């Protein structure tokens, strides 16, 4: 997919979190990402804390739980297969 296609889907789905499109494939290679979509939750120190592979109807709830756990508001699984 192109960056424009990803942006369009994000707008259609009303996704408001920051999104990054890896045009050159560097992140995909660095982190051995083979499935799409893959969502990384990165902490304030730049460390990947959660890697979510695939899509899921409750993805927003899963991401929220993961982010809350990083903010000290609850636990979440370290990986999720969506």
PDB file of N, CA, C and O in Angstrom:
ATOM      1  N   UNK A   1       0.826  -1.203   0.000  1.00  0.00           N
ATOM      2  CA  UNK A   1       0.000   0.000   0.000  1.00  0.00           C
ATOM      3  C   UNK A   1       0.860   1.254   0.000  1.00  0.00           C
ATOM      4  O   UNK A   1       2.004   1.231   0.432  1.00  0.00           O
ATOM      5  N   UNK A   2       0.285   2.328  -0.465  1.00  0.00           N
ATOM      6  CA  UNK A   2       0.997   3.604  -0.481  1.00  0.00           C
ATOM      7  C   UNK A   2       0.699   4.398   0.788  1.00  0.00           C
ATOM      8  O   UNK A   2      -0.264   4.108   1.501  1.00  0.00           O
ATOM      9  N   UNK A   3       1.501   5.421   1.023  1.00  0.00           N
ATOM     10  CA  UNK A   3       1.271   6.288   2.177  1.00  0.00           C
ATOM     11  C   UNK A   3      -0.091   6.954   2.071  1.00  0.00           C
ATOM     12  O   UNK A   3      -0.805   7.105   3.067  1.00  0.00           O
ATOM     13  N   UNK A   4      -0.492   7.324   0.861  1.00  0.00           N
ATOM     14  CA  UNK A   4      -1.793   7.960   0.659  1.00  0.00           C
ATOM     15  C   UNK A   4      -2.927   7.000   1.000  1.00  0.00           C
ATOM     16  O   UNK A   4      -3.929   7.399   1.605  1.00  0.00           O
ATOM     17  N   UNK A   5      -2.776   5.727   0.633  1.00  0.00           N
ATOM     18  CA  UNK A   5      -3.810   4.730   0.938  1.00  0.00           C
ATOM     19  C   UNK A   5      -3.932   4.517   2.444  1.00  0.00           C
ATOM     20  O   UNK A   5      -5.041   4.412   2.969  1.00  0.00           O
ATOM     21  N   UNK A   6      -2.802   4.472   3.127  1.00  0.00           N
ATOM     22  CA  UNK A   6      -2.807   4.297   4.580  1.00  0.00           C
ATOM     23  C   UNK A   6      -3.476   5.493   5.245  1.00  0.00           C
ATOM     24  O   UNK A   6      -4.297   5.348   6.147  1.00  0.00           O
ATOM     25  N   UNK A   7      -3.146   6.682   4.782  1.00  0.00           N
ATOM     26  CA  UNK A   7      -3.736   7.906   5.331  1.00  0.00           C
ATOM     27  C   UNK A   7      -5.248   7.916   5.118  1.00  0.00           C
ATOM     28  O   UNK A   7      -6.008   8.294   6.010  1.00  0.00           O
ATOM     29  N   UNK A   8      -5.696   7.496   3.939  1.00  0.00           N
ATOM     30  CA  UNK A   8      -7.122   7.451   3.634  1.00  0.00           C
ATOM     31  C   UNK A   8      -7.856   6.483   4.565  1.00  0.00           C
ATOM     32  O   UNK A   8      -8.908   6.809   5.116  1.00  0.00           O
ATOM     33  N   UNK A   9      -7.304   5.297   4.769  1.00  0.00           N
ATOM     34  CA  UNK A   9      -7.922   4.314   5.667  1.00  0.00           C
ATOM     35  C   UNK A   9      -7.971   4.870   7.082  1.00  0.00           C
ATOM     36  O   UNK A   9      -8.979   4.739   7.780  1.00  0.00           O
ATOM     37  N   UNK A  10      -6.895   5.508   7.528  1.00  0.00           N
ATOM     38  CA  UNK A  10      -6.863   6.089   8.868  1.00  0.00           C
ATOM     39  C   UNK A  10      -7.963   7.139   9.020  1.00  0.00           C
ATOM     40  O   UNK A  10      -8.636   7.197  10.054  1.00  0.00           O
ATOM     41  N   UNK A  11      -8.167   7.945   7.991  1.00  0.00           N
ATOM     42  CA  UNK A  11      -9.226   8.953   8.048  1.00  0.00           C
ATOM     43  C   UNK A  11     -10.599   8.299   8.061  1.00  0.00           C
ATOM     44  O   UNK A  11     -11.478   8.693   8.833  1.00  0.00           O
ATOM     45  N   UNK A  12     -10.801   7.294   7.208  1.00  0.00           N
ATOM     46  CA  UNK A  12     -12.091   6.597   7.137  1.00  0.00           C
ATOM     47  C   UNK A  12     -12.429   5.902   8.450  1.00  0.00           C
ATOM     48  O   UNK A  12     -13.570   5.891   8.884  1.00  0.00           O
ATOM     49  N   UNK A  13     -11.422   5.329   9.083  1.00  0.00           N
ATOM     50  CA  UNK A  13     -11.623   4.595  10.339  1.00  0.00           C
ATOM     51  C   UNK A  13     -11.555   5.514  11.558  1.00  0.00           C
ATOM     52  O   UNK A  13     -11.685   5.051  12.684  1.00  0.00           O
ATOM     53  N   UNK A  14     -11.313   6.802  11.298  1.00  0.00           N
ATOM     54  CA  UNK A  14     -11.216   7.805  12.368  1.00  0.00           C
ATOM     55  C   UNK A  14     -10.121   7.459  13.371  1.00  0.00           C
ATOM     56  O   UNK A  14     -10.287   7.581  14.578  1.00  0.00           O
ATOM     57  N   UNK A  15      -8.992   6.989  12.846  1.00  0.00           N
ATOM     58  CA  UNK A  15      -7.832   6.668  13.669  1.00  0.00           C
ATOM     59  C   UNK A  15      -7.102   7.970  13.949  1.00  0.00           C
ATOM     60  O   UNK A  15      -6.675   8.667  13.027  1.00  0.00           O
ATOM     61  N   UNK A  16      -6.973   8.299  15.229  1.00  0.00           N
ATOM     62  CA  UNK A  16      -6.395   9.588  15.590  1.00  0.00           C
ATOM     63  C   UNK A  16      -5.001   9.481  16.194  1.00  0.00           C
ATOM     64  O   UNK A  16      -4.368  10.497  16.451  1.00  0.00           O
ATOM     65  N   UNK A  17      -4.517   8.266  16.435  1.00  0.00           N
ATOM     66  CA  UNK A  17      -3.166   8.121  16.984  1.00  0.00           C
ATOM     67  C   UNK A  17      -2.149   8.389  15.875  1.00  0.00           C
ATOM     68  O   UNK A  17      -2.435   8.192  14.696  1.00  0.00           O
ATOM     69  N   UNK A  18      -0.965   8.844  16.251  1.00  0.00           N
ATOM     70  CA  UNK A  18       0.063   9.090  15.228  1.00  0.00           C
ATOM     71  C   UNK A  18       0.360   7.802  14.455  1.00  0.00           C
ATOM     72  O   UNK A  18       0.478   6.732  15.033  1.00  0.00           O
ATOM     73  N   UNK A  19       0.459   7.927  13.154  1.00  0.00           N
ATOM     74  CA  UNK A  19       0.745   6.776  12.292  1.00  0.00           C
ATOM     75  C   UNK A  19       1.997   7.065  11.478  1.00  0.00           C
ATOM     76  O   UNK A  19       2.272   8.210  11.120  1.00  0.00           O
ATOM     77  N   UNK A  20       2.725   6.028  11.190  1.00  0.00           N
ATOM     78  CA  UNK A  20       3.968   6.145  10.439  1.00  0.00           C
ATOM     79  C   UNK A  20       3.914   5.158   9.286  1.00  0.00           C
ATOM     80  O   UNK A  20       3.580   3.988   9.478  1.00  0.00           O
ATOM     81  N   UNK A  21       4.223   5.625   8.101  1.00  0.00           N
ATOM     82  CA  UNK A  21       4.284   4.744   6.944  1.00  0.00           C
ATOM     83  C   UNK A  21       5.744   4.584   6.558  1.00  0.00           C
ATOM     84  O   UNK A  21       6.440   5.553   6.257  1.00  0.00           O
ATOM     85  N   UNK A  22       6.214   3.372   6.588  1.00  0.00           N
ATOM     86  CA  UNK A  22       7.616   3.035   6.368  1.00  0.00           C
ATOM     87  C   UNK A  22       7.898   2.932   4.866  1.00  0.00           C
ATOM     88  O   UNK A  22       7.984   1.848   4.310  1.00  0.00           O
ATOM     89  N   UNK A  23       8.064   4.075   4.223  1.00  0.00           N
ATOM     90  CA  UNK A  23       8.218   4.132   2.771  1.00  0.00           C
ATOM     91  C   UNK A  23       9.401   3.297   2.284  1.00  0.00           C
ATOM     92  O   UNK A  23       9.298   2.572   1.299  1.00  0.00           O
ATOM     93  N   UNK A  24      10.525   3.386   2.962  1.00  0.00           N
ATOM     94  CA  UNK A  24      11.742   2.694   2.530  1.00  0.00           C
ATOM     95  C   UNK A  24      11.844   1.263   3.060  1.00  0.00           C
ATOM     96  O   UNK A  24      12.747   0.531   2.687  1.00  0.00           O
ATOM     97  N   UNK A  25      10.944   0.868   3.974  1.00  0.00           N
ATOM     98  CA  UNK A  25      10.970  -0.488   4.512  1.00  0.00           C
ATOM     99  C   UNK A  25      11.991  -0.700   5.619  1.00  0.00           C
ATOM    100  O   UNK A  25      12.218  -1.827   6.049  1.00  0.00           O
ATOM    101  N   UNK A  26      12.617   0.369   6.117  1.00  0.00           N
ATOM    102  CA  UNK A  26      13.650   0.227   7.132  1.00  0.00           C
ATOM    103  C   UNK A  26      13.108  -0.340   8.438  1.00  0.00           C
ATOM    104  O   UNK A  26      13.682  -1.273   9.005  1.00  0.00           O
ATOM    105  N   UNK A  27      12.001   0.198   8.927  1.00  0.00           N
ATOM    106  CA  UNK A  27      11.419  -0.290  10.180  1.00  0.00           C
ATOM    107  C   UNK A  27      10.975  -1.735  10.028  1.00  0.00           C
ATOM    108  O   UNK A  27      11.191  -2.553  10.917  1.00  0.00           O
ATOM    109  N   UNK A  28      10.382  -2.047   8.891  1.00  0.00           N
ATOM    110  CA  UNK A  28       9.944  -3.426   8.625  1.00  0.00           C
ATOM    111  C   UNK A  28      11.121  -4.380   8.718  1.00  0.00           C
ATOM    112  O   UNK A  28      11.044  -5.432   9.349  1.00  0.00           O
ATOM    113  N   UNK A  29      12.224  -4.000   8.135  1.00  0.00           N
ATOM    114  CA  UNK A  29      13.420  -4.849   8.170  1.00  0.00           C
ATOM    115  C   UNK A  29      14.037  -4.889   9.564  1.00  0.00           C
ATOM    116  O   UNK A  29      14.396  -5.960  10.053  1.00  0.00           O
ATOM    117  N   UNK A  30      14.163  -3.729  10.197  1.00  0.00           N
ATOM    118  CA  UNK A  30      14.801  -3.656  11.519  1.00  0.00           C
ATOM    119  C   UNK A  30      14.070  -4.499  12.566  1.00  0.00           C
ATOM    120  O   UNK A  30      14.693  -5.072  13.450  1.00  0.00           O
ATOM    121  N   UNK A  31      12.745  -4.537  12.470  1.00  0.00           N
ATOM    122  CA  UNK A  31      11.951  -5.246  13.476  1.00  0.00           C
ATOM    123  C   UNK A  31      11.314  -6.525  12.938  1.00  0.00           C
ATOM    124  O   UNK A  31      10.466  -7.106  13.581  1.00  0.00           O
ATOM    125  N   UNK A  32      11.749  -6.946  11.752  1.00  0.00           N
ATOM    126  CA  UNK A  32      11.273  -8.192  11.144  1.00  0.00           C
ATOM    127  C   UNK A  32       9.746  -8.249  11.090  1.00  0.00           C
ATOM    128  O   UNK A  32       9.128  -9.243  11.460  1.00  0.00           O
ATOM    129  N   UNK A  33       9.140  -7.161  10.629  1.00  0.00           N
ATOM    130  CA  UNK A  33       7.683  -7.102  10.492  1.00  0.00           C
ATOM    131  C   UNK A  33       7.309  -7.760   9.175  1.00  0.00           C
ATOM    132  O   UNK A  33       7.755  -7.344   8.110  1.00  0.00           O
ATOM    133  N   UNK A  34       6.505  -8.801   9.268  1.00  0.00           N
ATOM    134  CA  UNK A  34       6.117  -9.543   8.068  1.00  0.00           C
ATOM    135  C   UNK A  34       4.619  -9.511   7.804  1.00  0.00           C
ATOM    136  O   UNK A  34       4.181  -9.918   6.737  1.00  0.00           O
ATOM    137  N   UNK A  35       3.842  -9.065   8.777  1.00  0.00           N
ATOM    138  CA  UNK A  35       2.390  -9.035   8.616  1.00  0.00           C
ATOM    139  C   UNK A  35       1.868  -7.610   8.749  1.00  0.00           C
ATOM    140  O   UNK A  35       2.418  -6.805   9.493  1.00  0.00           O
ATOM    141  N   UNK A  36       0.797  -7.357   8.022  1.00  0.00           N
ATOM    142  CA  UNK A  36       0.196  -6.026   8.042  1.00  0.00           C
ATOM    143  C   UNK A  36      -1.288  -6.142   8.326  1.00  0.00           C
ATOM    144  O   UNK A  36      -1.921  -7.066   7.824  1.00  0.00           O
ATOM    145  N   UNK A  37      -1.845  -5.253   9.134  1.00  0.00           N
ATOM    146  CA  UNK A  37      -1.124  -4.184   9.815  1.00  0.00           C
ATOM    147  C   UNK A  37      -0.370  -4.698  11.032  1.00  0.00           C
ATOM    148  O   UNK A  37      -0.728  -5.719  11.609  1.00  0.00           O
ATOM    149  N   UNK A  38       0.666  -4.002  11.394  1.00  0.00           N
ATOM    150  CA  UNK A  38       1.382  -4.227  12.643  1.00  0.00           C
ATOM    151  C   UNK A  38       1.423  -2.889  13.366  1.00  0.00           C
ATOM    152  O   UNK A  38       1.822  -1.887  12.780  1.00  0.00           O
ATOM    153  N   UNK A  39       0.991  -2.894  14.611  1.00  0.00           N
ATOM    154  CA  UNK A  39       0.975  -1.673  15.408  1.00  0.00           C
ATOM    155  C   UNK A  39       1.958  -1.824  16.558  1.00  0.00           C
ATOM    156  O   UNK A  39       1.883  -2.789  17.315  1.00  0.00           O
ATOM    157  N   UNK A  40       2.880  -0.875  16.652  1.00  0.00           N
ATOM    158  CA  UNK A  40       3.854  -0.870  17.729  1.00  0.00           C
ATOM    159  C   UNK A  40       3.448   0.192  18.744  1.00  0.00           C
ATOM    160  O   UNK A  40       3.109   1.310  18.372  1.00  0.00           O
ATOM    161  N   UNK A  41       3.478  -0.164  20.021  1.00  0.00           N
ATOM    162  CA  UNK A  41       3.250   0.801  21.090  1.00  0.00           C
ATOM    163  C   UNK A  41       4.622   1.055  21.709  1.00  0.00           C
ATOM    164  O   UNK A  41       5.250   0.140  22.235  1.00  0.00           O
ATOM    165  N   UNK A  42       5.063   2.302  21.614  1.00  0.00           N
ATOM    166  CA  UNK A  42       6.413   2.675  22.013  1.00  0.00           C
ATOM    167  C   UNK A  42       6.335   3.573  23.248  1.00  0.00           C
ATOM    168  O   UNK A  42       5.538   4.501  23.295  1.00  0.00           O
ATOM    169  N   UNK A  43       7.178   3.283  24.241  1.00  0.00           N
ATOM    170  CA  UNK A  43       7.138   4.079  25.478  1.00  0.00           C
ATOM    171  C   UNK A  43       7.877   5.410  25.314  1.00  0.00           C
ATOM    172  O   UNK A  43       8.430   5.706  24.251  1.00  0.00           O
ATOM    173  N   UNK A  44       7.876   6.199  26.374  1.00  0.00           N
ATOM    174  CA  UNK A  44       8.477   7.532  26.347  1.00  0.00           C
ATOM    175  C   UNK A  44       9.980   7.506  26.107  1.00  0.00           C
ATOM    176  O   UNK A  44      10.572   8.514  25.729  1.00  0.00           O
ATOM    177  N   UNK A  45      10.612   6.336  26.286  1.00  0.00           N
ATOM    178  CA  UNK A  45      12.048   6.197  26.079  1.00  0.00           C
ATOM    179  C   UNK A  45      12.385   5.624  24.704  1.00  0.00           C
ATOM    180  O   UNK A  45      13.538   5.329  24.431  1.00  0.00           O
ATOM    181  N   UNK A  46      11.345   5.445  23.879  1.00  0.00           N
ATOM    182  CA  UNK A  46      11.562   4.923  22.534  1.00  0.00           C
ATOM    183  C   UNK A  46      11.662   3.414  22.463  1.00  0.00           C
ATOM    184  O   UNK A  46      12.068   2.860  21.444  1.00  0.00           O
ATOM    185  N   UNK A  47      11.286   2.724  23.530  1.00  0.00           N
ATOM    186  CA  UNK A  47      11.353   1.259  23.574  1.00  0.00           C
ATOM    187  C   UNK A  47      10.004   0.682  23.161  1.00  0.00           C
ATOM    188  O   UNK A  47       8.960   1.087  23.678  1.00  0.00           O
ATOM    189  N   UNK A  48      10.039  -0.279  22.246  1.00  0.00           N
ATOM    190  CA  UNK A  48       8.803  -0.941  21.834  1.00  0.00           C
ATOM    191  C   UNK A  48       8.345  -1.831  22.975  1.00  0.00           C
ATOM    192  O   UNK A  48       9.053  -2.748  23.388  1.00  0.00           O
ATOM    193  N   UNK A  49       7.164  -1.555  23.493  1.00  0.00           N
ATOM    194  CA  UNK A  49       6.610  -2.316  24.613  1.00  0.00           C
ATOM    195  C   UNK A  49       5.566  -3.321  24.171  1.00  0.00           C
ATOM    196  O   UNK A  49       5.369  -4.340  24.838  1.00  0.00           O
ATOM    197  N   UNK A  50       4.880  -3.029  23.071  1.00  0.00           N
ATOM    198  CA  UNK A  50       3.854  -3.943  22.560  1.00  0.00           C
ATOM    199  C   UNK A  50       3.928  -3.973  21.046  1.00  0.00           C
ATOM    200  O   UNK A  50       4.144  -2.946  20.405  1.00  0.00           O
ATOM    201  N   UNK A  51       3.761  -5.156  20.487  1.00  0.00           N
ATOM    202  CA  UNK A  51       3.668  -5.324  19.043  1.00  0.00           C
ATOM    203  C   UNK A  51       2.359  -6.053  18.772  1.00  0.00           C
ATOM    204  O   UNK A  51       2.167  -7.183  19.225  1.00  0.00           O
ATOM    205  N   UNK A  52       1.469  -5.396  18.063  1.00  0.00           N
ATOM    206  CA  UNK A  52       0.159  -5.958  17.749  1.00  0.00           C
ATOM    207  C   UNK A  52       0.126  -6.299  16.268  1.00  0.00           C
ATOM    208  O   UNK A  52       0.326  -5.428  15.424  1.00  0.00           O
ATOM    209  N   UNK A  53      -0.113  -7.552  15.966  1.00  0.00           N
ATOM    210  CA  UNK A  53      -0.093  -8.017  14.584  1.00  0.00           C
ATOM    211  C   UNK A  53      -1.500  -8.354  14.141  1.00  0.00           C
ATOM    212  O   UNK A  53      -2.219  -9.098  14.809  1.00  0.00           O
ATOM    213  N   UNK A  54      -1.899  -7.803  13.006  1.00  0.00           N
ATOM    214  CA  UNK A  54      -3.218  -8.069  12.450  1.00  0.00           C
ATOM    215  C   UNK A  54      -4.226  -7.016  12.867  1.00  0.00           C
ATOM    216  O   UNK A  54      -3.893  -5.992  13.439  1.00  0.00           O
ATOM    217  N   UNK A  55      -5.478  -7.298  12.572  1.00  0.00           N
ATOM    218  CA  UNK A  55      -6.548  -6.376  12.950  1.00  0.00           C
ATOM    219  C   UNK A  55      -7.553  -7.121  13.812  1.00  0.00           C
ATOM    220  O   UNK A  55      -7.619  -8.346  13.792  1.00  0.00           O
ATOM    221  N   UNK A  56      -8.301  -6.373  14.571  1.00  0.00           N
ATOM    222  CA  UNK A  56      -9.256  -6.964  15.500  1.00  0.00           C
ATOM    223  C   UNK A  56     -10.355  -5.934  15.747  1.00  0.00           C
ATOM    224  O   UNK A  56     -10.065  -4.745  15.851  1.00  0.00           O
ATOM    225  N   UNK A  57     -11.608  -6.373  15.868  1.00  0.00           N
ATOM    226  CA  UNK A  57     -12.684  -5.408  16.103  1.00  0.00           C
ATOM    227  C   UNK A  57     -12.524  -4.629  17.411  1.00  0.00           C
ATOM    228  O   UNK A  57     -13.061  -3.548  17.551  1.00  0.00           O
ATOM    229  N   UNK A  58     -11.776  -5.162  18.352  1.00  0.00           N
ATOM    230  CA  UNK A  58     -11.571  -4.475  19.628  1.00  0.00           C
ATOM    231  C   UNK A  58     -10.157  -3.910  19.747  1.00  0.00           C
ATOM    232  O   UNK A  58      -9.652  -3.707  20.839  1.00  0.00           O
ATOM    233  N   UNK A  59      -9.537  -3.624  18.610  1.00  0.00           N
ATOM    234  CA  UNK A  59      -8.167  -3.117  18.606  1.00  0.00           C
ATOM    235  C   UNK A  59      -8.029  -1.848  19.439  1.00  0.00           C
ATOM    236  O   UNK A  59      -7.069  -1.702  20.195  1.00  0.00           O
ATOM    237  N   UNK A  60      -8.993  -0.954  19.331  1.00  0.00           N
ATOM    238  CA  UNK A  60      -8.908   0.297  20.086  1.00  0.00           C
ATOM    239  C   UNK A  60      -8.858   0.028  21.586  1.00  0.00           C
ATOM    240  O   UNK A  60      -8.067   0.632  22.308  1.00  0.00           O
ATOM    241  N   UNK A  61      -9.653  -0.907  22.047  1.00  0.00           N
ATOM    242  CA  UNK A  61      -9.659  -1.262  23.475  1.00  0.00           C
ATOM    243  C   UNK A  61      -8.322  -1.890  23.882  1.00  0.00           C
ATOM    244  O   UNK A  61      -7.805  -1.621  24.968  1.00  0.00           O
ATOM    245  N   UNK A  62      -7.783  -2.727  23.018  1.00  0.00           N
ATOM    246  CA  UNK A  62      -6.498  -3.374  23.299  1.00  0.00           C
ATOM    247  C   UNK A  62      -5.399  -2.327  23.387  1.00  0.00           C
ATOM    248  O   UNK A  62      -4.610  -2.314  24.334  1.00  0.00           O
ATOM    249  N   UNK A  63      -5.356  -1.408  22.412  1.00  0.00           N
ATOM    250  CA  UNK A  63      -4.330  -0.361  22.419  1.00  0.00           C
ATOM    251  C   UNK A  63      -4.473   0.514  23.657  1.00  0.00           C
ATOM    252  O   UNK A  63      -3.482   0.883  24.287  1.00  0.00           O
ATOM    253  N   UNK A  64      -5.708   0.846  24.004  1.00  0.00           N
ATOM    254  CA  UNK A  64      -5.928   1.687  25.176  1.00  0.00           C
ATOM    255  C   UNK A  64      -5.415   1.005  26.446  1.00  0.00           C
ATOM    256  O   UNK A  64      -4.765   1.641  27.282  1.00  0.00           O
ATOM    257  N   UNK A  65      -5.676  -0.286  26.582  1.00  0.00           N
ATOM    258  CA  UNK A  65      -5.201  -1.030  27.758  1.00  0.00           C
ATOM    259  C   UNK A  65      -3.674  -1.052  27.795  1.00  0.00           C
ATOM    260  O   UNK A  65      -3.061  -0.896  28.865  1.00  0.00           O
ATOM    261  N   UNK A  66      -3.065  -1.214  26.641  1.00  0.00           N
ATOM    262  CA  UNK A  66      -1.606  -1.243  26.588  1.00  0.00           C
ATOM    263  C   UNK A  66      -1.024   0.114  26.959  1.00  0.00           C
ATOM    264  O   UNK A  66      -0.069   0.198  27.742  1.00  0.00           O
ATOM    265  N   UNK A  67      -1.606   1.169  26.442  1.00  0.00           N
ATOM    266  CA  UNK A  67      -1.117   2.515  26.742  1.00  0.00           C
ATOM    267  C   UNK A  67      -1.339   2.842  28.210  1.00  0.00           C
ATOM    268  O   UNK A  67      -0.461   3.383  28.880  1.00  0.00           O
ATOM    269  N   UNK A  68      -2.505   2.473  28.731  1.00  0.00           N
ATOM    270  CA  UNK A  68      -2.781   2.714  30.154  1.00  0.00           C
ATOM    271  C   UNK A  68      -1.765   1.977  31.030  1.00  0.00           C
ATOM    272  O   UNK A  68      -1.327   2.500  32.052  1.00  0.00           O
ATOM    273  N   UNK A  69      -1.383   0.764  30.626  1.00  0.00           N
ATOM    274  CA  UNK A  69      -0.416   0.018  31.427  1.00  0.00           C
ATOM    275  C   UNK A  69       0.933   0.735  31.462  1.00  0.00           C
ATOM    276  O   UNK A  69       1.625   0.722  32.480  1.00  0.00           O
ATOM    277  N   UNK A  70       1.291   1.394  30.363  1.00  0.00           N
ATOM    278  CA  UNK A  70       2.544   2.146  30.335  1.00  0.00           C
ATOM    279  C   UNK A  70       2.447   3.423  31.165  1.00  0.00           C
ATOM    280  O   UNK A  70       3.454   3.911  31.674  1.00  0.00           O
ATOM    281  N   UNK A  71       1.244   3.915  31.322  1.00  0.00           N
ATOM    282  CA  UNK A  71       1.036   5.128  32.114  1.00  0.00           C
ATOM    283  C   UNK A  71       0.775   4.792  33.582  1.00  0.00           C
ATOM    284  O   UNK A  71       0.518   5.673  34.375  1.00  0.00           O
ATOM    285  N   UNK A  72       0.809   3.492  33.890  1.00  0.00           N
ATOM    286  CA  UNK A  72       0.619   3.066  35.275  1.00  0.00           C
ATOM    287  C   UNK A  72      -0.827   2.817  35.660  1.00  0.00           C
ATOM    288  O   UNK A  72      -1.150   2.728  36.835  1.00  0.00           O
ATOM    289  N   UNK A  73      -1.696   2.649  34.663  1.00  0.00           N
ATOM    290  CA  UNK A  73      -3.106   2.479  34.956  1.00  0.00           C
ATOM    291  C   UNK A  73      -3.661   1.092  34.720  1.00  0.00           C
ATOM    292  O   UNK A  73      -4.838   0.928  34.485  1.00  0.00           O
ATOM    293  N   UNK A  74      -2.855   0.069  34.734  1.00  0.00           N
ATOM    294  CA  UNK A  74      -3.367  -1.278  34.540  1.00  0.00           C
ATOM    295  C   UNK A  74      -2.401  -2.128  33.743  1.00  0.00           C
ATOM    296  O   UNK A  74      -1.455  -1.629  33.156  1.00  0.00           O
ATOM    297  N   UNK A  75      -2.677  -3.404  33.740  1.00  0.00           N
ATOM    298  CA  UNK A  75      -1.807  -4.356  33.051  1.00  0.00           C
ATOM    299  C   UNK A  75      -2.378  -4.700  31.680  1.00  0.00           C
ATOM    300  O   UNK A  75      -3.556  -4.630  31.457  1.00  0.00           O
ATOM    301  N   UNK A  76      -1.500  -5.097  30.787  1.00  0.00           N
ATOM    302  CA  UNK A  76      -1.896  -5.556  29.456  1.00  0.00           C
ATOM    303  C   UNK A  76      -0.880  -6.591  29.008  1.00  0.00           C
ATOM    304  O   UNK A  76       0.252  -6.602  29.471  1.00  0.00           O
ATOM    305  N   UNK A  77      -1.297  -7.453  28.117  1.00  0.00           N
ATOM    306  CA  UNK A  77      -0.384  -8.468  27.585  1.00  0.00           C
ATOM    307  C   UNK A  77       0.721  -7.797  26.786  1.00  0.00           C
ATOM    308  O   UNK A  77       0.508  -6.761  26.183  1.00  0.00           O
ATOM    309  N   UNK A  78       1.906  -8.395  26.777  1.00  0.00           N
ATOM    310  CA  UNK A  78       3.039  -7.818  26.053  1.00  0.00           C
ATOM    311  C   UNK A  78       2.889  -7.936  24.542  1.00  0.00           C
ATOM    312  O   UNK A  78       3.426  -7.139  23.807  1.00  0.00           O
ATOM    313  N   UNK A  79       2.204  -8.945  24.069  1.00  0.00           N
ATOM    314  CA  UNK A  79       1.960  -9.067  22.638  1.00  0.00           C
ATOM    315  C   UNK A  79       0.493  -9.402  22.438  1.00  0.00           C
ATOM    316  O   UNK A  79      -0.147  -9.974  23.303  1.00  0.00           O
ATOM    317  N   UNK A  80      -0.003  -9.048  21.319  1.00  0.00           N
ATOM    318  CA  UNK A  80      -1.397  -9.370  21.015  1.00  0.00           C
ATOM    319  C   UNK A  80      -1.491  -9.775  19.556  1.00  0.00           C
ATOM    320  O   UNK A  80      -0.938  -9.118  18.697  1.00  0.00           O
ATOM    321  N   UNK A  81      -2.138 -10.878  19.303  1.00  0.00           N
ATOM    322  CA  UNK A  81      -2.448 -11.272  17.946  1.00  0.00           C
ATOM    323  C   UNK A  81      -3.875 -10.812  17.685  1.00  0.00           C
ATOM    324  O   UNK A  81      -4.810 -11.345  18.264  1.00  0.00           O
ATOM    325  N   UNK A  82      -3.986  -9.787  16.889  1.00  0.00           N
ATOM    326  CA  UNK A  82      -5.304  -9.217  16.641  1.00  0.00           C
ATOM    327  C   UNK A  82      -5.972  -9.907  15.481  1.00  0.00           C
ATOM    328  O   UNK A  82      -5.400 -10.463  14.650  1.00  0.00           O
TER     329      UNK A  82
END
